Short mmCIF file of C-alpha atoms in Angstrom, two decimals:
data_model
loop_
_atom_site.label_atom_id
_atom_site.label_comp_id
_atom_site.label_asym_id
_atom_site.label_seq_id
_atom_site.Cartn_x
_atom_site.Cartn_y
_atom_site.Cartn_z
CA MET A 1 -32.80 50.50 -17.38
CA ARG A 2 -32.78 52.17 -14.08
CA LEU A 3 -35.78 53.36 -11.64
CA ARG A 4 -34.84 56.63 -12.46
CA ASP A 5 -35.75 55.97 -16.10
CA LEU A 6 -39.04 55.06 -15.04
CA LEU A 7 -40.00 58.42 -13.44
CA ASP A 8 -38.75 60.15 -16.98
CA ALA A 9 -41.30 58.43 -19.15
CA GLU A 10 -44.12 61.00 -19.59
CA ASP A 11 -46.27 57.91 -20.78
CA LEU A 12 -46.53 56.60 -17.59
CA ASP A 13 -46.94 59.59 -14.97
CA LEU A 14 -45.87 57.66 -12.01
CA ARG A 15 -45.71 59.44 -9.13
CA LEU A 16 -42.42 58.33 -6.64
CA LEU A 17 -43.87 58.11 -2.76
CA VAL A 18 -40.45 56.35 -1.35
CA GLY A 19 -36.78 56.86 -2.59
CA ASP A 20 -34.12 59.19 -3.07
CA GLU A 21 -31.38 59.51 -5.65
CA ARG A 22 -29.43 56.99 -4.99
CA ALA A 23 -32.15 54.34 -4.59
CA LEU A 24 -33.09 55.39 -8.11
CA GLU A 25 -30.12 54.18 -9.56
CA ALA A 26 -31.15 50.86 -9.24
CA PRO A 27 -31.17 48.75 -12.48
CA VAL A 28 -34.54 46.86 -13.38
CA THR A 29 -33.98 43.68 -14.60
CA VAL A 30 -37.47 41.86 -14.10
CA VAL A 31 -40.99 43.08 -13.71
CA TYR A 32 -42.92 40.61 -11.28
CA THR A 33 -47.29 41.26 -10.91
CA THR A 34 -48.84 39.87 -7.95
CA ASP A 35 -51.54 39.87 -5.27
CA LEU A 36 -49.85 37.42 -3.55
CA ILE A 37 -48.62 38.79 0.33
CA ASP A 38 -45.92 36.14 0.09
CA PRO A 39 -44.19 35.85 -3.26
CA GLY A 40 -41.02 35.55 -2.11
CA ARG A 41 -40.04 32.35 -3.45
CA TYR A 42 -41.01 33.56 -7.02
CA LEU A 43 -38.52 36.39 -6.86
CA SER A 44 -34.79 36.15 -7.54
CA GLY A 45 -33.55 39.99 -7.30
CA GLY A 46 -33.28 42.72 -9.31
CA GLU A 47 -37.47 42.72 -9.97
CA LEU A 48 -40.10 45.59 -10.18
CA VAL A 49 -43.06 44.23 -8.17
CA ILE A 50 -46.38 45.90 -9.36
CA SER A 51 -49.26 44.81 -7.02
CA GLY A 52 -52.68 46.00 -7.03
CA LEU A 53 -52.61 45.59 -3.20
CA MET A 54 -55.44 42.92 -3.11
CA TRP A 55 -53.06 41.32 -0.38
CA ARG A 56 -53.86 44.11 2.29
CA GLN A 57 -56.74 42.88 4.41
CA ALA A 58 -55.20 44.53 7.58
CA PRO A 59 -52.29 47.75 7.68
CA THR A 60 -49.90 45.32 9.01
CA ASP A 61 -50.25 43.16 6.02
CA SER A 62 -48.09 46.08 4.50
CA ASP A 63 -45.17 45.48 6.44
CA THR A 64 -45.16 41.78 5.97
CA PHE A 65 -45.28 42.07 2.01
CA VAL A 66 -42.62 44.63 1.71
CA ALA A 67 -39.98 42.95 4.31
CA THR A 68 -40.93 39.39 2.02
CA ILE A 69 -40.38 41.06 -1.64
CA GLY A 70 -37.54 43.18 -0.10
CA ALA A 71 -35.64 40.39 1.56
CA ALA A 72 -35.63 38.35 -1.73
CA GLY A 73 -33.89 41.28 -3.63
CA ALA A 74 -36.91 42.81 -4.99
CA VAL A 75 -35.78 46.83 -6.01
CA ALA A 76 -38.88 48.72 -6.20
CA LEU A 77 -42.80 48.25 -5.79
CA ALA A 78 -45.07 49.67 -8.19
CA ALA A 79 -48.66 49.92 -6.45
CA GLY A 80 -51.69 50.31 -8.47
CA THR A 81 -54.56 52.96 -7.20
CA ALA A 82 -57.62 51.14 -9.16
CA TYR A 83 -58.93 49.16 -5.68
CA PHE A 84 -57.85 51.03 -2.50
CA GLY A 85 -57.30 54.43 -4.30
CA PRO A 86 -53.93 56.94 -3.39
CA VAL A 87 -51.36 54.29 -2.02
CA PRO A 88 -52.56 53.52 1.70
CA GLN A 89 -50.09 55.03 4.22
CA ASP A 90 -48.87 51.69 5.92
CA VAL A 91 -47.67 50.61 2.52
CA VAL A 92 -45.42 53.97 2.40
CA THR A 93 -44.05 53.45 5.88
CA ALA A 94 -43.36 50.01 5.42
CA CYS A 95 -41.62 50.70 2.54
CA ALA A 96 -39.24 53.48 3.91
CA ARG A 97 -39.10 51.09 6.87
CA HIS A 98 -37.73 48.40 4.35
CA GLY A 99 -35.58 50.74 2.13
CA LEU A 100 -37.85 49.53 -0.80
CA VAL A 101 -38.60 52.47 -3.42
CA LEU A 102 -42.29 53.03 -3.89
CA PHE A 103 -44.34 54.16 -7.14
CA GLU A 104 -47.85 55.28 -7.54
CA VAL A 105 -49.46 53.92 -11.03
CA PRO A 106 -52.16 56.20 -11.60
CA PRO A 107 -55.73 54.61 -12.76
CA PRO A 108 -54.90 55.38 -16.49
CA VAL A 109 -51.84 53.53 -17.01
CA SER A 110 -52.12 49.79 -17.05
CA PHE A 111 -50.22 47.23 -15.43
CA ALA A 112 -49.66 45.71 -18.86
CA THR A 113 -48.58 49.08 -20.34
CA LEU A 114 -45.98 49.24 -17.21
CA THR A 115 -44.94 45.88 -18.02
CA GLU A 116 -44.66 46.26 -21.79
CA TYR A 117 -42.21 49.53 -21.49
CA ILE A 118 -40.20 47.79 -18.97
CA VAL A 119 -39.75 44.56 -20.99
CA GLY A 120 -39.10 46.67 -24.22
CA ARG A 121 -36.39 48.80 -22.54
CA VAL A 122 -34.51 46.05 -21.10
CA GLY A 123 -34.65 43.79 -24.39
CA THR A 124 -33.38 46.81 -26.39
CA GLU A 125 -30.84 47.42 -23.83
CA ARG A 126 -29.64 44.12 -23.58
CA GLY A 127 -29.71 43.92 -27.45
CA ASP A 128 -27.29 46.96 -26.95
CA GLN A 129 -24.84 45.80 -24.71
CA LEU A 130 -25.02 42.16 -26.59
CA ALA A 131 -24.04 44.13 -29.95
CA ALA A 132 -20.97 46.03 -27.50
CA ARG A 133 -20.04 42.53 -26.02
CA LEU A 134 -19.51 41.25 -29.74
CA ASP A 135 -17.83 44.36 -30.74
CA ARG A 136 -15.34 44.38 -27.89
CA GLN A 137 -14.78 40.51 -28.62
CA ARG A 138 -14.07 41.11 -32.26
CA ARG A 139 -11.77 43.86 -31.30
CA LEU A 140 -9.77 42.20 -29.46
CA LEU A 141 -9.46 38.98 -31.72
CA LEU A 142 -9.14 41.32 -34.65
CA ALA A 143 -6.07 42.85 -32.66
CA LEU A 144 -4.59 39.42 -31.58
CA ALA A 145 -4.65 37.95 -35.47
CA GLN A 146 -2.92 40.91 -36.23
CA GLY A 147 -0.10 39.88 -34.14
CA TYR A 148 -0.92 42.59 -31.03
CA ASN A 149 1.09 40.75 -28.21
CA VAL A 150 -1.18 40.37 -24.70
CA ALA A 151 1.05 43.64 -23.30
CA GLU A 152 -0.58 45.44 -26.25
CA LEU A 153 -3.82 44.25 -25.63
CA LEU A 154 -3.51 45.24 -21.62
CA GLY A 155 -2.74 48.64 -22.83
CA GLN A 156 -5.79 48.58 -24.94
CA VAL A 157 -8.07 47.68 -22.52
CA ARG A 158 -6.62 50.31 -20.30
CA ASP A 159 -7.63 53.16 -22.60
CA GLU A 160 -11.19 51.98 -23.14
CA THR A 161 -11.36 51.38 -19.31
CA GLY A 162 -8.86 52.79 -17.08
CA LEU A 163 -8.35 49.81 -15.86
CA THR A 164 -4.47 48.33 -15.17
CA CYS A 165 -4.33 44.63 -15.79
CA ARG A 166 -1.28 42.07 -15.39
CA VAL A 167 -1.26 38.64 -16.88
CA LEU A 168 0.55 36.14 -14.49
CA THR A 169 1.50 32.24 -14.06
CA PRO A 170 0.49 30.50 -11.01
CA SER A 171 4.26 30.78 -9.64
CA GLY A 172 4.32 34.37 -10.08
CA ARG A 173 5.90 34.91 -13.08
CA GLU A 174 4.78 38.31 -14.91
CA LEU A 175 4.06 37.89 -18.45
CA ALA A 176 2.69 40.95 -19.79
CA GLY A 177 1.26 44.40 -17.35
CA HIS A 178 1.96 47.86 -16.78
CA GLY A 179 4.01 49.49 -13.46
CA ASP A 180 6.59 48.17 -11.48
CA PRO A 181 6.62 44.10 -10.57
CA LEU A 182 4.63 43.26 -7.29
CA PRO A 183 6.43 42.57 -4.24
CA ASP A 184 6.98 38.73 -3.58
CA ALA A 185 4.66 39.28 -0.41
CA THR A 186 1.87 40.55 -2.35
CA LEU A 187 2.20 37.98 -4.94
CA ASP A 188 2.35 35.53 -2.62
CA GLN A 189 -1.01 36.53 -0.67
CA ILE A 190 -2.68 36.83 -4.21
CA ILE A 191 -1.66 33.51 -5.32
CA ASP A 192 -2.69 31.29 -2.63
CA ALA A 193 -6.25 33.19 -2.46
CA TYR A 194 -6.31 32.18 -6.08
CA LEU A 195 -5.54 28.91 -6.17
CA ARG A 196 -7.86 28.59 -2.51
CA ALA A 197 -10.79 29.88 -4.28
CA PRO A 198 -13.72 27.94 -4.87
CA ARG A 199 -15.04 30.13 -7.74
CA LEU A 200 -13.66 33.08 -9.68
CA PRO A 201 -13.11 36.32 -9.75
CA ILE A 202 -12.33 36.80 -6.15
CA VAL A 203 -11.19 40.34 -4.62
CA VAL A 204 -7.70 40.35 -2.51
CA THR A 205 -6.35 42.62 -0.64
CA PRO A 206 -2.96 41.73 0.89
CA SER A 207 -1.71 42.73 3.97
CA ALA A 208 1.30 44.79 3.76
CA GLU A 209 3.40 47.46 6.03
CA PRO A 210 1.71 50.81 6.84
CA GLY A 211 1.99 52.99 3.57
CA ASP A 212 2.42 50.63 0.86
CA ALA A 213 -0.19 50.54 -1.86
CA VAL A 214 -1.53 47.32 -2.22
CA GLY A 215 -4.74 46.88 -4.00
CA PRO A 216 -7.52 45.54 -3.85
CA TRP A 217 -6.88 43.25 -6.49
CA SER A 218 -9.41 41.55 -8.80
CA VAL A 219 -8.23 38.35 -9.77
CA PHE A 220 -9.98 36.52 -12.63
CA ALA A 221 -9.09 33.30 -14.24
CA GLY A 222 -7.35 33.29 -18.01
CA ALA A 223 -9.24 30.38 -18.85
CA GLY A 224 -12.58 28.31 -18.32
CA ALA A 225 -13.92 27.25 -15.10
CA LEU A 226 -12.82 23.87 -15.04
CA ALA A 227 -9.41 24.47 -16.21
CA ASP A 228 -6.40 23.26 -14.12
CA ARG A 229 -5.55 26.15 -11.87
CA VAL A 230 -2.05 25.18 -11.31
CA THR A 231 -1.60 26.03 -15.19
CA THR A 232 -3.94 28.73 -15.79
CA THR A 233 -2.59 32.05 -16.19
CA MET A 234 -4.58 34.43 -14.04
CA VAL A 235 -5.66 37.84 -15.09
CA LEU A 236 -4.76 40.40 -11.98
CA VAL A 237 -7.01 43.78 -12.32
CA GLU A 238 -6.09 46.87 -9.98
CA GLY A 239 -9.45 47.39 -8.10
CA SER A 240 -12.48 45.56 -7.01
CA TRP A 241 -14.71 44.22 -9.80
CA ALA A 242 -18.10 44.35 -7.55
CA ASN A 243 -17.42 48.30 -8.22
CA TRP A 244 -16.96 48.30 -11.97
CA PRO A 245 -19.92 49.24 -14.46
CA GLU A 246 -21.37 46.41 -16.13
CA ASP A 247 -19.30 46.83 -19.74
CA HIS A 248 -16.11 47.09 -17.92
CA LEU A 249 -16.63 43.63 -16.28
CA ASP A 250 -17.56 42.32 -19.48
CA THR A 251 -14.68 44.11 -20.99
CA ILE A 252 -12.11 41.87 -18.65
CA THR A 253 -14.33 38.83 -19.28
CA GLN A 254 -13.57 38.92 -22.76
CA LEU A 255 -9.96 39.80 -22.35
CA CYS A 256 -9.85 36.42 -20.37
CA ALA A 257 -10.88 34.26 -23.29
CA VAL A 258 -8.41 36.15 -25.47
CA VAL A 259 -5.56 35.71 -22.98
CA ALA A 260 -6.71 31.79 -22.95
CA LEU A 261 -6.38 31.79 -26.73
CA ASP A 262 -3.33 33.39 -26.68
CA GLU A 263 -2.15 30.54 -24.45
CA ALA A 264 -3.54 27.78 -26.72
CA ARG A 265 -2.07 29.55 -30.01
CA ARG A 266 1.46 29.28 -28.29
CA ALA A 267 1.03 25.41 -27.46
CA PRO A 268 2.64 24.31 -30.49
CA VAL A 269 5.70 26.45 -29.97
CA ARG A 270 6.44 24.96 -26.97
CA GLN A 271 5.99 21.49 -28.34
CA VAL A 272 8.63 22.66 -30.70
CA ALA A 273 10.75 23.96 -28.10
CA HIS A 274 10.46 20.26 -26.10
CA THR A 275 11.43 18.49 -29.41
CA LEU A 276 14.91 20.89 -29.75
CA ALA A 277 15.78 20.13 -25.67
CA ASP A 278 14.83 16.26 -26.60
CA GLY A 279 17.67 16.38 -29.15
CA VAL A 280 20.19 18.02 -26.50
CA LEU A 281 19.39 15.52 -23.92
CA ALA A 282 19.49 12.64 -26.22
CA LEU A 283 23.18 14.31 -27.25
CA VAL A 284 24.12 14.08 -23.85
CA ALA A 285 22.76 10.67 -23.02
CA GLN A 286 25.27 9.47 -26.11
CA GLY A 287 28.27 11.51 -24.46
CA HIS A 288 28.48 14.23 -26.89
CA GLY A 289 27.09 17.09 -24.52
CA SER A 290 30.12 19.32 -25.74
CA GLY A 291 29.83 18.92 -29.31
CA ALA A 292 29.27 21.28 -31.96
CA GLU A 293 25.58 19.45 -32.61
CA ALA A 294 24.48 20.12 -28.88
CA HIS A 295 25.84 23.33 -28.68
CA ALA A 296 23.61 24.32 -31.57
CA LEU A 297 20.81 22.86 -30.47
CA LEU A 298 21.27 24.78 -26.50
CA GLU A 299 21.77 28.05 -28.38
CA GLN A 300 18.40 27.42 -30.35
CA CYS A 301 16.92 26.36 -26.83
CA GLY A 302 18.14 29.83 -25.00
CA VAL A 303 20.98 28.03 -23.32
CA ASP A 304 24.64 29.87 -23.72
CA PRO A 305 27.10 27.19 -23.56
CA SER A 306 29.66 28.97 -22.36
CA ALA A 307 27.65 30.50 -19.59
CA PRO A 308 26.76 28.63 -16.47
CA PHE A 309 23.88 26.79 -16.36
CA VAL A 310 22.21 24.07 -14.19
CA ALA A 311 20.37 20.77 -14.82
CA VAL A 312 16.74 20.26 -13.40
CA VAL A 313 14.89 16.68 -13.00
CA ALA A 314 11.27 17.23 -11.82
CA GLY A 315 8.13 14.67 -11.55
CA PRO A 316 5.75 13.42 -9.13
CA GLY A 317 5.89 11.57 -5.68
CA PRO A 318 5.70 7.87 -5.31
CA GLY A 319 2.20 6.54 -6.25
CA ALA A 320 1.30 10.23 -6.90
CA PRO A 321 -0.57 11.19 -10.15
CA ALA A 322 1.74 12.64 -12.80
CA GLY A 323 -0.91 15.11 -13.22
CA ALA A 324 0.55 18.52 -15.16
CA THR A 325 4.37 18.14 -14.63
CA GLY A 326 5.56 19.42 -17.81
CA ALA A 327 3.70 22.67 -17.67
CA ILE A 328 4.70 23.10 -14.06
CA LEU A 329 8.15 22.69 -15.00
CA ASP A 330 7.97 24.86 -18.16
CA ASP A 331 6.57 27.48 -15.64
CA VAL A 332 8.82 27.19 -12.96
CA ALA A 333 12.11 27.11 -14.94
CA ALA A 334 10.91 30.11 -16.80
CA HIS A 335 12.02 32.30 -13.79
CA LEU A 336 15.48 31.36 -14.52
CA GLY A 337 15.11 32.67 -18.38
CA ARG A 338 14.43 30.76 -21.58
CA GLY A 339 16.09 27.08 -20.79
CA ALA A 340 15.86 23.49 -22.51
CA VAL A 341 12.79 22.07 -20.95
CA GLY A 342 12.48 18.30 -22.76
CA SER A 343 9.48 15.95 -22.89
CA VAL A 344 7.77 14.40 -20.24
CA GLY A 345 8.60 10.81 -20.39
CA PRO A 346 6.07 8.05 -19.69
CA ASP A 347 7.15 7.98 -15.70
CA GLY A 348 6.01 11.72 -15.55
CA VAL A 349 9.59 12.59 -14.93
CA THR A 350 11.20 16.06 -17.31
CA LEU A 351 14.45 17.06 -17.78
CA ALA A 352 16.00 20.76 -18.55
CA LEU A 353 18.97 22.70 -18.81
CA VAL A 354 18.33 26.19 -17.41
CA PRO A 355 20.84 29.34 -17.25
CA ALA A 356 22.14 30.24 -13.77
CA ALA A 357 24.53 32.88 -14.23
CA GLY A 358 24.56 35.48 -11.43
CA ILE A 359 21.60 33.97 -9.86
CA ASP A 360 20.57 31.30 -7.02
CA ALA A 361 18.69 29.01 -9.35
CA ALA A 362 17.78 26.64 -6.58
CA GLU A 363 16.22 29.16 -4.48
CA ARG A 364 14.02 30.82 -7.44
CA VAL A 365 12.74 27.66 -8.48
CA ARG A 366 11.95 26.72 -5.03
CA ALA A 367 9.75 30.13 -4.44
CA ALA A 368 8.37 29.25 -7.41
CA ALA A 369 7.30 26.19 -6.97
CA LEU A 370 6.26 26.46 -3.68
CA ARG A 371 3.66 29.22 -4.49
CA LEU A 372 1.86 26.11 -5.96
CA THR A 373 0.86 24.00 -2.74
CA PRO A 374 -2.47 25.06 -2.37
CA ALA A 375 -3.69 23.59 -5.44
CA MET A 376 -1.90 20.51 -5.58
CA GLY A 377 -4.18 18.06 -3.69
CA ALA A 378 -3.15 14.60 -3.90
CA ARG A 379 -0.38 15.36 -7.26
CA ARG A 380 3.48 15.94 -5.80
CA PHE A 381 5.98 18.01 -7.71
CA CYS A 382 9.64 17.06 -6.88
CA VAL A 383 12.69 18.81 -8.38
CA GLY A 384 16.10 17.81 -8.24
CA ILE A 385 18.59 20.45 -9.15
CA SER A 386 22.11 20.13 -10.04
CA ALA A 387 25.47 22.57 -8.91
CA ARG A 388 26.42 25.17 -11.92
CA THR A 389 28.06 23.62 -14.77
CA THR A 390 29.11 24.27 -18.58
CA ASP A 391 28.74 22.04 -21.44
CA ALA A 392 32.14 20.24 -20.46
CA ALA A 393 30.04 18.47 -17.56
CA ILE A 394 26.52 18.11 -18.77
CA ALA A 395 25.93 14.51 -18.25
CA GLY A 396 27.54 14.80 -14.48
CA ALA A 397 25.44 17.48 -13.92
CA LEU A 398 22.05 15.64 -14.86
CA ASP A 399 23.20 12.56 -12.64
CA GLU A 400 23.64 14.89 -9.62
CA ALA A 401 20.06 16.45 -10.64
CA ARG A 402 18.70 12.64 -10.73
CA HIS A 403 20.20 11.84 -7.49
CA ALA A 404 18.69 15.50 -5.70
CA PHE A 405 15.15 14.43 -7.57
CA ALA A 406 15.61 10.73 -6.10
CA LEU A 407 15.80 12.64 -2.68
CA ALA A 408 13.34 14.91 -2.93
CA ARG A 409 10.91 11.84 -3.77
CA LEU A 410 11.32 10.41 -0.36
CA ARG A 411 10.28 13.85 1.45
CA PRO A 412 6.61 13.70 2.42
CA ALA A 413 5.84 17.38 1.04
CA PRO A 414 3.47 18.38 -1.58
CA VAL A 415 6.14 20.41 -3.45
CA GLU A 416 9.88 19.46 -2.64
CA VAL A 417 12.88 20.92 -4.19
CA VAL A 418 16.25 19.22 -3.38
CA THR A 419 19.74 20.83 -4.59
CA ALA A 420 22.80 18.44 -5.34
CA ALA A 421 24.61 20.26 -2.17
CA GLU A 422 22.18 18.52 0.08
CA VAL A 423 22.65 15.11 -1.47
CA THR A 424 26.36 15.24 -0.50
CA SER A 425 25.58 15.82 3.22
CA HIS A 426 25.04 12.47 5.19
CA VAL A 427 21.70 13.80 6.32
CA GLY A 428 20.88 13.15 2.84
CA LEU A 429 22.04 10.13 2.65
CA LEU A 430 20.07 9.14 5.55
CA ALA A 431 16.88 10.36 4.05
CA ALA A 432 17.60 8.09 0.95
CA VAL A 433 17.58 4.75 3.19
CA PRO A 434 14.09 2.80 3.28
CA ASP A 435 12.36 3.20 6.73
CA GLU A 436 12.60 -0.58 7.65
CA VAL A 437 16.54 -0.45 7.06
CA ARG A 438 16.46 2.84 8.95
CA ARG A 439 14.86 1.37 11.91
CA ALA A 440 16.70 -2.11 11.67
CA PHE A 441 19.80 -0.69 11.40
CA SER A 442 19.48 1.75 14.49
CA ALA A 443 17.93 -0.77 16.83
CA ARG A 444 20.51 -3.02 15.92
CA VAL A 445 23.51 -0.67 16.70
CA LEU A 446 21.89 1.12 19.68
CA GLY A 447 20.93 -2.52 20.93
CA ALA A 448 19.66 -2.26 24.95
CA LEU A 449 20.13 1.61 24.53
CA ALA A 450 17.35 1.94 21.90
CA THR A 451 14.83 -0.19 24.32
CA ARG A 452 15.55 1.69 27.58
CA ARG A 453 14.98 5.24 25.42
CA ALA A 454 11.62 3.61 24.25
CA GLU A 455 10.27 2.96 28.23
CA HIS A 456 11.57 6.65 28.94
CA GLN A 457 14.68 5.51 30.84
CA ASP A 458 18.02 6.82 31.30
CA ALA A 459 17.15 10.02 29.32
CA ALA A 460 20.66 11.38 31.06
CA LEU A 461 22.78 8.78 29.27
CA GLU A 462 21.24 9.98 25.59
CA GLU A 463 21.74 13.65 26.86
CA THR A 464 25.71 12.52 27.23
CA LEU A 465 26.05 10.96 24.26
CA VAL A 466 24.44 13.35 22.04
CA ALA A 467 27.10 15.99 23.80
CA PHE A 468 29.96 13.40 23.86
CA LEU A 469 29.51 12.66 19.63
CA GLU A 470 29.26 16.73 19.17
CA ASN A 471 32.24 17.44 20.85
CA ASP A 472 34.75 14.33 18.75
CA GLY A 473 34.60 12.02 21.85
CA SER A 474 36.43 14.74 23.85
CA TRP A 475 35.78 13.94 27.86
CA THR A 476 36.34 17.64 29.37
CA ARG A 477 34.96 19.52 26.38
CA THR A 478 31.80 17.40 26.93
CA ALA A 479 31.72 18.07 30.55
CA ARG A 480 31.88 21.59 30.09
CA ALA A 481 29.06 21.52 27.73
CA LEU A 482 27.32 19.46 30.13
CA HIS A 483 28.38 21.51 33.17
CA LEU A 484 29.43 17.87 34.84
CA HIS A 485 32.30 16.39 36.56
CA VAL A 486 34.66 14.66 33.90
CA ASN A 487 34.03 11.61 35.76
CA THR A 488 30.07 11.80 35.81
CA VAL A 489 30.65 11.70 31.76
CA ARG A 490 32.94 8.79 31.78
CA TYR A 491 30.32 6.56 33.88
CA ARG A 492 27.73 7.63 31.62
CA ILE A 493 29.54 6.88 28.42
CA GLY A 494 30.73 3.53 30.24
CA ARG A 495 26.89 2.63 30.49
CA VAL A 496 26.34 3.22 27.11
CA GLU A 497 29.25 1.62 26.01
CA GLU A 498 27.29 -1.52 28.14
CA LEU A 499 23.74 -0.91 26.62
CA THR A 500 25.22 -1.04 22.80
CA GLY A 501 28.15 -3.45 23.15
CA ARG A 502 30.67 -0.27 21.17
CA ASP A 503 33.62 0.96 22.09
CA LEU A 504 33.16 4.44 21.47
CA SER A 505 37.15 5.39 22.17
CA ARG A 506 37.50 3.83 18.46
CA PHE A 507 36.71 6.30 15.52
CA ALA A 508 34.20 3.12 13.51
CA ASP A 509 32.12 2.72 16.67
CA ARG A 510 31.47 6.50 17.13
CA VAL A 511 30.40 6.66 13.34
CA ASP A 512 28.43 3.86 13.81
CA VAL A 513 26.13 4.78 16.83
CA PHE A 514 25.99 8.67 15.40
CA LEU A 515 25.09 7.24 12.34
CA ALA A 516 21.86 5.10 14.56
CA MET A 517 21.05 8.06 16.51
CA GLY A 518 20.18 9.64 13.18
CA LEU A 519 18.32 7.30 11.66
CA ARG A 520 15.91 6.78 14.67
#
């Protein structure tokens, strides 16, 4: 009930001394009767405080009492008149100063009568709210049981509340919603806030270019508070939930529960899809990737054998917990379309074959996976992606993806996506060399030059050596690049050869030095 309802109750005959139209809209949730001058520790917010003012020993006590209950969240004071008669002016002044509604309770009305009235009204309203909540939940569950999809449920919620909702995965994939897709920059900010928030729901107002409509958006988890947000859908609602009527907030809460139920209902379907994908991958391992049986399984998994696709290998980093690798890959790979995602192996590694016709598969996977970074914690999600291929070269594509995955695991970031193209460069090969081998090779090839570098000596020699290697051993181009005389370049390279014991006129020695410089 609201404070206004107390004034409308003829049996109470309360008189309003302080308060305006807006203040009277405040809800009353609890009644608390006291004559303590400092009852703040007994209040939790939303109370109508009833007092006979027995605490008032001096006019200054009024400000102390009113400030205390106002700070504790009380919405109004009902002052009895049995002791003082009409409410003292200092009490009226204190309530006006602290913005607290003040009622005067006439002598014929007992505090018990006032309390009984409020408790009865609040109890009735809560019962009505519970009935309405159960009815909303029943209707949503019934619609789900009758075969409605989540998009249709969102439409039902919009018709009832006027709220526009979307259901998204943590990688930014929209499962259901109305209106144009959100811009990537907006999605990035919303997802980052969702994954970092200590508790939900939250309100996010993304920054954007002037004139863009960017929110605010209320973000809810489509499952319980203890669920892993990396694998939990989120419900995004236009507007700030703090401004909604209570029944609208309750409707969205019920929607989140139904979304979670729908996700759980789809789990067996995903398991069947994993089993089909395992069949394809098993045939590939046996060398039958281009056979009729493999074609049929690929088509059942949603992959057109005649169209380009990529192989993907994903798993945890070295020493990191496996976490939810399979669920993450399911979500990330779905950005490319329906594909064949296998079961998670005992080492936490998952294989997949996903469509890649007309799209940059690696960039889509990288963008989707990187969104999960804020919630990874101690986990790591490493991905290797092959070049585009067809059914005739599935086995080779999986090998490419495995090599790229091995390189991704050597990198330090929580989320790493490496393509086959990176493995074919010397940078990829150097990254795959263990640290102790890298350091030993570099020290052995560079010899005294490495020692002098550690002692911050001969910086000019190193600068000249780098330019000399970048210019394919050309004296004149190196001199031109460094604005030096050719003889100066010859002298410095001669010193490098003395310190390293290498003849830089020989291609093999130049390669050794080039690799050693890159391995430092």
